[in-house]
mmCIF file of C-alpha atoms in Angstrom:
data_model
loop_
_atom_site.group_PDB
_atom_site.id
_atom_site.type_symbol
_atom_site.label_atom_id
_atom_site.label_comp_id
_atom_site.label_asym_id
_atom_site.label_seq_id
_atom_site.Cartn_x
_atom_site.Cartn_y
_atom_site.Cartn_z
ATOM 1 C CA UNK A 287 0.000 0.000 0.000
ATOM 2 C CA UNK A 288 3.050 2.389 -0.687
ATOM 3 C CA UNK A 289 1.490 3.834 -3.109
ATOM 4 C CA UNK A 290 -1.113 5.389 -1.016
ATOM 5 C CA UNK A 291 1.930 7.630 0.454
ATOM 6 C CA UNK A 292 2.773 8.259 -3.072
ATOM 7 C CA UNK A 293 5.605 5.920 -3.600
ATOM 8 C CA UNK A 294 6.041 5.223 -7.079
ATOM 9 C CA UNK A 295 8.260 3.304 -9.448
ATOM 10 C CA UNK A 296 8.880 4.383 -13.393
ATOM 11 C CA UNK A 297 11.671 3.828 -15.893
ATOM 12 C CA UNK A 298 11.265 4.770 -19.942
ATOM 13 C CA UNK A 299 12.031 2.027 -22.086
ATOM 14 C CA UNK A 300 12.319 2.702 -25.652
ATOM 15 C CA UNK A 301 13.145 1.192 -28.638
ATOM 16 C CA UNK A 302 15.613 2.541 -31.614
ATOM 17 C CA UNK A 303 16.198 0.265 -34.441
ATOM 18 C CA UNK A 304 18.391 -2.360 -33.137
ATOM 19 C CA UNK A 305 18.875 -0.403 -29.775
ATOM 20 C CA UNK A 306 16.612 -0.802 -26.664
ATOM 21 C CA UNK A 307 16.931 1.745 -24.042
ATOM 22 C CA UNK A 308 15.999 1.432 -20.178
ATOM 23 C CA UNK A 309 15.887 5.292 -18.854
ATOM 24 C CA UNK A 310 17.189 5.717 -15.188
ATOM 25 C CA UNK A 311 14.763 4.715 -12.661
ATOM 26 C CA UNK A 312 12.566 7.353 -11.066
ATOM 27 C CA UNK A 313 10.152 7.077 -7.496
ATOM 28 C CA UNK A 314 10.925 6.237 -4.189
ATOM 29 C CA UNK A 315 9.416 2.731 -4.508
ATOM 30 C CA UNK A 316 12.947 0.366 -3.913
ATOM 31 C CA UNK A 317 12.063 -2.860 -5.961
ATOM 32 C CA UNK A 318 13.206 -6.439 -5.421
ATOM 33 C CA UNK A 319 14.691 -7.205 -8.894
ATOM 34 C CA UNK A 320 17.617 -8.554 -9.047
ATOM 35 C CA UNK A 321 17.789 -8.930 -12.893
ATOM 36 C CA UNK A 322 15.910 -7.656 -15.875
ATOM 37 C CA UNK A 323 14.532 -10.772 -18.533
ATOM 38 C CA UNK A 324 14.513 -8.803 -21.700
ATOM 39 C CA UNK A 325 12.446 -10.558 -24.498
ATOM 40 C CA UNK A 326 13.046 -9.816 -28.200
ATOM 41 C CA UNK A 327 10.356 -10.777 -30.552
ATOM 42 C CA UNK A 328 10.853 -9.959 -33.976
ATOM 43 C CA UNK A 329 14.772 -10.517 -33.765
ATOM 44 C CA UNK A 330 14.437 -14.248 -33.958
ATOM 45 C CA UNK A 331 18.434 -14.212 -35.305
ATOM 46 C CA UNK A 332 19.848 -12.611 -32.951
ATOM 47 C CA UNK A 333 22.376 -14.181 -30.631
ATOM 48 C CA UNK A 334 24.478 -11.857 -28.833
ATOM 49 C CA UNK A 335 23.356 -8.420 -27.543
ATOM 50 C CA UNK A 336 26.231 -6.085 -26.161
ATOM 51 C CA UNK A 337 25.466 -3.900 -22.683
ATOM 52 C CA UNK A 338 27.983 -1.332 -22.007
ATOM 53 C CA UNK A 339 30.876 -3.297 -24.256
ATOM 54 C CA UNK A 340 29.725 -6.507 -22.570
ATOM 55 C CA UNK A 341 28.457 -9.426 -24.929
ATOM 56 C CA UNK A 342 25.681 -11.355 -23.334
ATOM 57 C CA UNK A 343 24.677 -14.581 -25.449
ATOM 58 C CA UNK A 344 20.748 -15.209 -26.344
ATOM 59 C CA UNK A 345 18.703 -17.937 -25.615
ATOM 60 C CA UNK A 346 15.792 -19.102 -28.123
ATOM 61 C CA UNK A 347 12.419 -19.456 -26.521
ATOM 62 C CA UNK A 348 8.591 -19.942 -27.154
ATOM 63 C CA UNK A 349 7.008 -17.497 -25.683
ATOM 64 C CA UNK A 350 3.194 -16.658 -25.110
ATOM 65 C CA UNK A 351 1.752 -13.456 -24.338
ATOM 66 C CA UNK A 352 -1.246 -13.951 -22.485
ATOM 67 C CA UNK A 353 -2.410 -17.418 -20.784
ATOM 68 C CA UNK A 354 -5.221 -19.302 -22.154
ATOM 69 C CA UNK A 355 -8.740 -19.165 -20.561
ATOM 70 C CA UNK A 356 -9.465 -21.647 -18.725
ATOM 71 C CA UNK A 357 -11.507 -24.852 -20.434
ATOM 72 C CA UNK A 358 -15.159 -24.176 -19.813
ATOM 73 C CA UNK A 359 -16.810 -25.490 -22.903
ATOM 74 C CA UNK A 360 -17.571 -29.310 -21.996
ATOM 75 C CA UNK A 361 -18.251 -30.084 -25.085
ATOM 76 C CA UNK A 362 -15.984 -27.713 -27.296
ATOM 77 C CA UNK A 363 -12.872 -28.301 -28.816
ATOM 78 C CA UNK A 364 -9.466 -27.179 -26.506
ATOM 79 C CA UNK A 365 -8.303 -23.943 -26.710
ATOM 80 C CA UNK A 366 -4.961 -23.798 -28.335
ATOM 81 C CA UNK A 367 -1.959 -22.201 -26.865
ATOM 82 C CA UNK A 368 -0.473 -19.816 -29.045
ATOM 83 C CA UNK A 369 3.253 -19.183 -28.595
ATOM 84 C CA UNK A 370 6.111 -17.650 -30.413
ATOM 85 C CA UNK A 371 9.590 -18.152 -30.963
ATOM 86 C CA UNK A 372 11.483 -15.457 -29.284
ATOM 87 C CA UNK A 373 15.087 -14.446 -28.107
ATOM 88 C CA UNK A 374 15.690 -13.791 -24.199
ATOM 89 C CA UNK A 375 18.418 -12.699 -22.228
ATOM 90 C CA UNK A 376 18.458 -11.997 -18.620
ATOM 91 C CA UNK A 377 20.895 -9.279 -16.805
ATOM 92 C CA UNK A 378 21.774 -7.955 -13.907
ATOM 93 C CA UNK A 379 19.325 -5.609 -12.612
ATOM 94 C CA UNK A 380 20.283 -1.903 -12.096
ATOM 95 C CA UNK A 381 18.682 1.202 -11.291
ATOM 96 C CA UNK A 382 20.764 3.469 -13.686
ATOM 97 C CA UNK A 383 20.020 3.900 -16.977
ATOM 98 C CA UNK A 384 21.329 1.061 -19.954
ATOM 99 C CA UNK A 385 21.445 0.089 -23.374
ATOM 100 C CA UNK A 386 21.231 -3.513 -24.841
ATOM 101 C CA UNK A 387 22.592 -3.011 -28.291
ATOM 102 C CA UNK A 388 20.842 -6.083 -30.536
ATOM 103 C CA UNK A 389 22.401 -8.149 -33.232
#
């Protein structure tokens, strides 16, 4: 209920080309992340993204953006789960802002 006192918790992300930016963050919220999992769909072929000269290696997911609704029809046909392939990487979380150079 921090947030009642006005504790808040915002960072810009933004996306360049092959460049994906995570502003500073802003609020007096203090989060518990430890690391940041940053999913790239639509860069499928990427392997490697570099943060601050650092190359961190990809891994190659299927990933689905919302959950499926629960099976209520008894006599329907199953829901299907739609997923895509995806790139993730996960780094260390910090609170000052980053760039994860793709590709």
């Amino acid at each position: 209920y921090e947030h009642e006192g006005g504790a808040y918790y915002r960072r810009t992300i933004q996306l360049q080309g092959n460049t994906l930016s995570l502003g500073a963050v802003e609020g007096s919220f203090a989060t518990n992340f430890e690391t940041v999992k940053v999913i790239l769909h639509g860069f499928e072929q990427s392997e490697q993204v570099t943060v601050g000269g650092q190359s961190h290696g990809t891994s190659a997911e299927m990933h689905r953006y919302t959950e499926p609704i629960t099976q209520f029809d008894p006599v329907g046909v199953p829901i299907p789960v739609v997923q895509q392939p995806v790139r993730t990487v996960e780094l260390p979380f910090s609170a000052e802002p980053f760039e994860v150079k793709i590709g």
